[in-house]
PDB file of C-alpha atoms in Angstrom:
ATOM      1  CA  MET A 146      12.586  14.964  20.617  1.00 30.00           C
ATOM      2  CA  PRO A 147      11.023  15.794  17.021  1.00 36.00           C
ATOM      3  CA  GLU A 148      12.962  14.484  14.296  1.00 40.00           C
ATOM      4  CA  HIS A 149      14.132  16.535  11.191  1.00 35.00           C
ATOM      5  CA  ASN A 150      12.292  15.780   8.242  1.00 42.00           C
ATOM      6  CA  ALA A 151      15.426  15.170   5.431  1.00 40.00           C
ATOM      7  CA  GLY A 152      13.028  16.613   2.776  1.00 41.00           C
ATOM      8  CA  SER A 153      12.518  19.767   4.629  1.00 42.00           C
ATOM      9  CA  ASP A 154      14.109  22.805   6.456  1.00 40.00           C
ATOM     10  CA  THR A 155      11.641  22.111   9.423  1.00 52.00           C
ATOM     11  CA  LEU A 156      11.177  19.719  12.464  1.00 57.00           C
ATOM     12  CA  SER A 157       8.830  16.884  11.959  1.00 74.00           C
ATOM     13  CA  PRO A 158       7.147  16.084  15.323  1.00 77.00           C
ATOM     14  CA  PHE A 159       5.767  13.102  13.616  1.00 80.00           C
ATOM     15  CA  PRO A 160       8.701  11.482  11.427  1.00 82.00           C
ATOM     16  CA  TRP A 161       7.739   9.192   8.873  1.00 86.00           C
ATOM     17  CA  ASN A 162       9.499   5.587   9.850  1.00 83.00           C
ATOM     18  CA  ARG A 163       9.700   2.726   7.217  1.00 87.00           C
ATOM     19  CA  ASN A 164       7.923   0.374   9.807  1.00 85.00           C
ATOM     20  CA  PHE A 165       4.760   2.406   8.605  1.00 89.00           C
ATOM     21  CA  GLU A 166       5.089   1.180   5.144  1.00 93.00           C
ATOM     22  CA  THR A 167       2.315  -1.706   4.097  1.00 95.00           C
ATOM     23  CA  GLY A 168       4.025  -2.901   1.226  1.00 95.00           C
ATOM     24  CA  ILE A 169       1.274  -1.379  -1.130  1.00 97.00           C
ATOM     25  CA  GLU A 170       2.808   1.798  -2.709  1.00 97.00           C
ATOM     26  CA  GLU A 171      -0.422   3.759  -3.207  1.00 97.00           C
ATOM     27  CA  ILE A 172      -1.358   3.367   0.489  1.00 97.00           C
ATOM     28  CA  ASP A 173       2.068   3.973   1.633  1.00 97.00           C
ATOM     29  CA  GLN A 174       2.221   7.369  -0.580  1.00 97.00           C
ATOM     30  CA  GLN A 175      -0.963   8.339   0.920  1.00 97.00           C
ATOM     31  CA  HIS A 176      -0.160   7.693   4.285  1.00 96.00           C
ATOM     32  CA  LYS A 177       3.085   9.971   3.838  1.00 95.00           C
ATOM     33  CA  VAL A 178       1.206  12.990   2.368  1.00 95.00           C
ATOM     34  CA  LEU A 179      -1.179  12.269   5.825  1.00 94.00           C
ATOM     35  CA  VAL A 180       1.960  12.603   7.956  1.00 91.00           C
ATOM     36  CA  ASP A 181       3.372  15.517   6.200  1.00 92.00           C
ATOM     37  CA  ILE A 182       0.042  17.640   6.596  1.00 91.00           C
ATOM     38  CA  LEU A 183      -0.070  16.554  10.091  1.00 88.00           C
ATOM     39  CA  ASN A 184       3.423  17.700  10.696  1.00 88.00           C
ATOM     40  CA  ARG A 185       2.580  20.956   8.983  1.00 88.00           C
ATOM     41  CA  LEU A 186      -0.698  21.082  11.244  1.00 85.00           C
ATOM     42  CA  ALA A 187       1.662  20.640  14.525  1.00 84.00           C
ATOM     43  CA  ARG A 188       3.966  23.445  13.423  1.00 84.00           C
ATOM     44  CA  HIS A 189       1.034  25.899  12.968  1.00 81.00           C
ATOM     45  CA  PHE A 190      -0.498  24.761  16.399  1.00 78.00           C
ATOM     46  CA  VAL A 191       2.910  25.488  18.230  1.00 78.00           C
ATOM     47  CA  SER A 192       3.866  28.636  16.393  1.00 78.00           C
ATOM     48  CA  GLY A 193       0.620  30.248  17.701  1.00 70.00           C
ATOM     49  CA  VAL A 194      -0.752  31.438  14.527  1.00 69.00           C
ATOM     50  CA  ALA A 195      -4.499  32.507  14.088  1.00 66.00           C
ATOM     51  CA  ARG A 196      -6.779  29.303  14.572  1.00 68.00           C
ATOM     52  CA  VAL A 197      -8.363  30.033  11.482  1.00 69.00           C
ATOM     53  CA  ASP A 198      -5.371  29.327   9.857  1.00 73.00           C
ATOM     54  CA  CYS A 199      -5.081  25.894  11.708  1.00 74.00           C
ATOM     55  CA  GLU A 200      -8.431  24.882  10.829  1.00 82.00           C
ATOM     56  CA  HIS A 201      -7.429  25.725   7.510  1.00 87.00           C
ATOM     57  CA  ILE A 202      -4.788  22.837   7.582  1.00 86.00           C
ATOM     58  CA  LEU A 203      -7.119  20.671   9.687  1.00 87.00           C
ATOM     59  CA  ASP A 204      -9.849  20.666   6.886  1.00 91.00           C
ATOM     60  CA  GLU A 205      -7.138  20.002   4.344  1.00 92.00           C
ATOM     61  CA  LEU A 206      -5.994  17.129   6.737  1.00 90.00           C
ATOM     62  CA  LEU A 207      -9.715  15.779   6.669  1.00 93.00           C
ATOM     63  CA  ASP A 208     -10.215  16.109   2.909  1.00 96.00           C
ATOM     64  CA  TYR A 209      -7.153  14.145   2.422  1.00 96.00           C
ATOM     65  CA  ALA A 210      -8.317  11.490   4.748  1.00 96.00           C
ATOM     66  CA  ALA A 211     -11.744  11.159   3.176  1.00 97.00           C
ATOM     67  CA  PHE A 212      -9.743  10.781  -0.328  1.00 98.00           C
ATOM     68  CA  HIS A 213      -7.407   8.356   1.357  1.00 97.00           C
ATOM     69  CA  PHE A 214      -9.972   6.372   3.307  1.00 97.00           C
ATOM     70  CA  LYS A 215     -12.253   5.860   0.176  1.00 98.00           C
ATOM     71  CA  SER A 216      -9.169   4.883  -1.892  1.00 98.00           C
ATOM     72  CA  GLU A 217      -7.719   2.398   0.944  1.00 97.00           C
ATOM     73  CA  GLU A 218     -11.328   0.787   1.271  1.00 97.00           C
ATOM     74  CA  ALA A 219     -11.569   0.248  -2.275  1.00 98.00           C
ATOM     75  CA  ILE A 220      -8.222  -1.759  -2.179  1.00 97.00           C
ATOM     76  CA  TRP A 221      -9.328  -3.841   0.965  1.00 97.00           C
ATOM     77  CA  HIS A 222     -12.695  -4.687  -0.751  1.00 96.00           C
ATOM     78  CA  GLU A 223     -11.065  -5.387  -4.227  1.00 96.00           C
ATOM     79  CA  GLY A 224      -8.690  -7.830  -1.936  1.00 95.00           C
ATOM     80  CA  LEU A 225     -10.901  -9.117   0.657  1.00 95.00           C
ATOM     81  CA  GLY A 226     -14.162  -8.674  -0.331  1.00 93.00           C
ATOM     82  CA  THR A 227     -17.102  -7.303   2.432  1.00 91.00           C
ATOM     83  CA  GLY A 228     -16.029  -9.253   5.291  1.00 91.00           C
ATOM     84  CA  ASP A 229     -15.979  -8.066   8.908  1.00 94.00           C
ATOM     85  CA  ALA A 230     -12.377  -7.121   8.511  1.00 93.00           C
ATOM     86  CA  VAL A 231     -13.439  -4.604   5.730  1.00 96.00           C
ATOM     87  CA  ARG A 232     -16.615  -3.422   7.468  1.00 96.00           C
ATOM     88  CA  ASN A 233     -14.804  -2.952  10.572  1.00 96.00           C
ATOM     89  CA  HIS A 234     -11.855  -0.873   8.998  1.00 96.00           C
ATOM     90  CA  HIS A 235     -14.471   1.289   7.265  1.00 97.00           C
ATOM     91  CA  ASP A 236     -16.188   1.938  10.815  1.00 97.00           C
ATOM     92  CA  SER A 237     -12.989   2.917  12.400  1.00 96.00           C
ATOM     93  CA  HIS A 238     -12.610   5.664   9.505  1.00 96.00           C
ATOM     94  CA  GLN A 239     -15.912   6.887  10.198  1.00 96.00           C
ATOM     95  CA  LEU A 240     -15.426   7.255  13.891  1.00 95.00           C
ATOM     96  CA  PHE A 241     -12.084   9.008  13.435  1.00 94.00           C
ATOM     97  CA  PHE A 242     -14.397  11.870  11.521  1.00 94.00           C
ATOM     98  CA  ALA A 243     -16.851  11.752  14.568  1.00 94.00           C
ATOM     99  CA  GLN A 244     -14.444  12.089  17.041  1.00 93.00           C
ATOM    100  CA  ILE A 245     -12.768  15.004  15.308  1.00 91.00           C
ATOM    101  CA  GLN A 246     -15.976  16.675  14.889  1.00 90.00           C
ATOM    102  CA  ILE A 247     -16.599  16.290  18.804  1.00 91.00           C
ATOM    103  CA  PHE A 248     -13.293  17.959  19.507  1.00 88.00           C
ATOM    104  CA  ARG A 249     -14.275  20.917  17.013  1.00 86.00           C
ATOM    105  CA  GLY A 250     -17.520  21.211  18.851  1.00 87.00           C
ATOM    106  CA  SER A 251     -15.652  21.603  22.467  1.00 87.00           C
ATOM    107  CA  LYS A 252     -16.286  24.644  24.671  1.00 88.00           C
ATOM    108  CA  ALA A 253     -12.747  24.006  26.239  1.00 84.00           C
ATOM    109  CA  ARG A 254     -10.047  26.572  25.989  1.00 80.00           C
ATOM    110  CA  GLU A 255      -8.650  26.880  22.483  1.00 77.00           C
ATOM    111  CA  GLU A 256      -5.013  25.756  23.336  1.00 76.00           C
ATOM    112  CA  GLN A 257      -6.748  22.446  25.041  1.00 79.00           C
ATOM    113  CA  VAL A 258      -8.795  21.478  22.183  1.00 81.00           C
ATOM    114  CA  LEU A 259      -5.766  22.196  19.889  1.00 81.00           C
ATOM    115  CA  ALA A 260      -3.515  19.939  21.688  1.00 81.00           C
ATOM    116  CA  ASP A 261      -6.302  17.254  22.267  1.00 85.00           C
ATOM    117  CA  ILE A 262      -6.963  17.085  18.324  1.00 86.00           C
ATOM    118  CA  PHE A 263      -2.980  16.925  17.886  1.00 83.00           C
ATOM    119  CA  ASP A 264      -2.700  14.272  20.276  1.00 85.00           C
ATOM    120  CA  TYR A 265      -5.651  12.180  19.065  1.00 88.00           C
ATOM    121  CA  LEU A 266      -4.459  12.698  15.213  1.00 88.00           C
ATOM    122  CA  ALA A 267      -0.860  11.635  16.104  1.00 85.00           C
ATOM    123  CA  ARG A 268      -2.139   8.530  18.043  1.00 84.00           C
ATOM    124  CA  TRP A 269      -4.731   7.333  15.941  1.00 90.00           C
ATOM    125  CA  LEU A 270      -2.742   7.715  13.026  1.00 89.00           C
ATOM    126  CA  ALA A 271       0.492   5.698  14.186  1.00 86.00           C
ATOM    127  CA  PHE A 272      -2.019   3.178  15.718  1.00 87.00           C
ATOM    128  CA  HIS A 273      -4.272   2.674  12.406  1.00 92.00           C
ATOM    129  CA  ILE A 274      -1.270   2.568   9.965  1.00 90.00           C
ATOM    130  CA  LEU A 275       0.889  -0.017  12.358  1.00 86.00           C
ATOM    131  CA  GLU A 276      -1.731  -1.879  13.505  1.00 87.00           C
ATOM    132  CA  SER A 277      -5.070  -2.043  10.898  1.00 93.00           C
ATOM    133  CA  ASP A 278      -3.737  -1.003   7.646  1.00 96.00           C
ATOM    134  CA  ARG A 279      -0.410  -3.039   7.691  1.00 93.00           C
ATOM    135  CA  ARG A 280      -2.485  -6.163   8.817  1.00 94.00           C
ATOM    136  CA  MET A 281      -5.061  -5.392   6.020  1.00 97.00           C
ATOM    137  CA  ALA A 282      -2.195  -4.700   3.543  1.00 97.00           C
ATOM    138  CA  LEU A 283       0.031  -7.821   4.340  1.00 96.00           C
ATOM    139  CA  THR A 284      -3.365 -10.289   4.001  1.00 97.00           C
ATOM    140  CA  VAL A 285      -4.111  -8.597   0.601  1.00 97.00           C
ATOM    141  CA  LEU A 286      -0.360  -9.297  -0.377  1.00 97.00           C
ATOM    142  CA  GLU A 287      -0.594 -12.837   0.765  1.00 97.00           C
ATOM    143  CA  LEU A 288      -3.777 -13.336  -1.013  1.00 97.00           C
ATOM    144  CA  LYS A 289      -2.017 -12.158  -4.301  1.00 96.00           C
ATOM    145  CA  ARG A 290       0.220 -14.646  -3.837  1.00 97.00           C
ATOM    146  CA  GLY A 291      -2.090 -17.420  -4.016  1.00 97.00           C
ATOM    147  CA  SER A 292      -2.799 -18.030  -0.086  1.00 97.00           C
ATOM    148  CA  THR A 293      -6.465 -18.913   1.021  1.00 96.00           C
ATOM    149  CA  LEU A 294      -7.790 -16.207   3.610  1.00 94.00           C
ATOM    150  CA  ALA A 295      -7.329 -18.401   6.355  1.00 95.00           C
ATOM    151  CA  GLU A 296      -3.722 -19.146   5.314  1.00 97.00           C
ATOM    152  CA  ALA A 297      -3.293 -15.453   4.816  1.00 96.00           C
ATOM    153  CA  ARG A 298      -4.406 -14.472   8.115  1.00 94.00           C
ATOM    154  CA  ARG A 299      -2.184 -17.284   9.742  1.00 95.00           C
ATOM    155  CA  VAL A 300       0.766 -15.991   7.851  1.00 95.00           C
ATOM    156  CA  VAL A 301       0.287 -12.288   8.727  1.00 94.00           C
ATOM    157  CA  ASP A 302      -0.695 -13.350  12.253  1.00 92.00           C
ATOM    158  CA  ASP A 303       3.065 -14.965  12.658  1.00 91.00           C
ATOM    159  CA  GLN A 304       4.553 -11.969  10.936  1.00 87.00           C
ATOM    160  CA  LEU A 305       3.006  -9.550  13.302  1.00 87.00           C
ATOM    161  CA  SER A 306       3.658 -11.279  16.443  1.00 85.00           C
ATOM    162  CA  GLY A 307       6.830 -11.776  18.449  1.00 69.00           C
ATOM    163  CA  GLN A 308       9.606  -9.186  17.601  1.00 56.00           C
ATOM    164  CA  MET A 309       7.549  -7.187  15.076  1.00 65.00           C
ATOM    165  CA  SER A 310       4.925  -7.016  17.847  1.00 71.00           C
ATOM    166  CA  SER A 311       7.473  -5.558  20.040  1.00 74.00           C
ATOM    167  CA  THR A 312       8.763  -3.200  17.428  1.00 74.00           C
ATOM    168  CA  VAL A 313       5.145  -1.925  17.026  1.00 74.00           C
ATOM    169  CA  SER A 314       4.739  -1.423  20.659  1.00 76.00           C
ATOM    170  CA  ALA A 315       7.887   0.486  20.961  1.00 77.00           C
ATOM    171  CA  LEU A 316       6.990   2.550  17.916  1.00 75.00           C
ATOM    172  CA  LEU A 317       3.616   3.449  19.703  1.00 75.00           C
ATOM    173  CA  GLU A 318       4.914   4.333  22.695  1.00 78.00           C
ATOM    174  CA  LYS A 319       7.410   6.624  21.211  1.00 78.00           C
ATOM    175  CA  TYR A 320       4.888   8.481  18.857  1.00 75.00           C
ATOM    176  CA  ALA A 321       2.589   8.689  22.193  1.00 74.00           C
ATOM    177  CA  ALA A 322       5.157  10.272  23.979  1.00 76.00           C
ATOM    178  CA  MET A 323       6.309  12.684  21.083  1.00 76.00           C
ATOM    179  CA  SER A 324       2.495  13.403  20.648  1.00 72.00           C
ATOM    180  CA  ALA A 325       2.202  14.475  24.495  1.00 73.00           C
ATOM    181  CA  ARG A 326       5.416  16.551  24.079  1.00 75.00           C
ATOM    182  CA  VAL A 327       3.682  18.197  21.272  1.00 74.00           C
ATOM    183  CA  ALA A 328       0.246  18.733  22.611  1.00 70.00           C
ATOM    184  CA  ARG A 329       2.109  20.339  25.752  1.00 73.00           C
ATOM    185  CA  SER A 330       4.071  22.502  23.503  1.00 75.00           C
ATOM    186  CA  ILE A 331       0.675  23.737  21.766  1.00 70.00           C
ATOM    187  CA  ARG A 332      -0.960  24.398  25.201  1.00 67.00           C
ATOM    188  CA  GLU A 333       1.975  26.549  26.212  1.00 73.00           C
ATOM    189  CA  ALA A 334       2.579  28.433  22.970  1.00 68.00           C
ATOM    190  CA  ARG A 335      -1.138  29.332  23.101  1.00 63.00           C
ATOM    191  CA  ARG A 336      -1.471  30.186  26.771  1.00 65.00           C
ATOM    192  CA  ASP A 337       1.529  32.645  26.494  1.00 61.00           C
ATOM    193  CA  ARG A 338      -0.115  34.563  23.304  1.00 58.00           C
ATOM    194  CA  PRO A 339      -1.470  37.877  24.147  1.00 54.00           C
TER     195      PRO A 339
END
């Protein structure tokens, strides 16, 4: 069941959860904006408004994602240099944009394309924040405490294993189920439109 957003009178199919917090305020605030835009996009998709209105919100999400990715990558670059982890993170951002363009170019029925876009966005965002961004942020914060890179990675691996890993897995399953329900609602709302 989608959860109510305390700061809003509307339901949020993708509720913010404190487990998404990375410990870097700038990144966390930007992630909250992305989640807010994603929720607005989902509400528009489900409400059956014209696809062009949904496309405007999707464009807003992509524009903000581009801003956020650039900002985030600057933080990783400053804190971690130009190693494989930073390059791989950048590549995952580029693949995100490429996948959205594939969806947009799809010849499938509108309701299926919109459902697929939302499902992808929700799952990608949850996984990317919970797995990749948190790992990078915790590593940067550990380096700022004076650890070497090897020590920081070991500390972060310990933090993200065990019970924390179970929590992340449970959250990913929860968000995957919510995403599937919203995608189903999108297909039904759009299919029943005159």
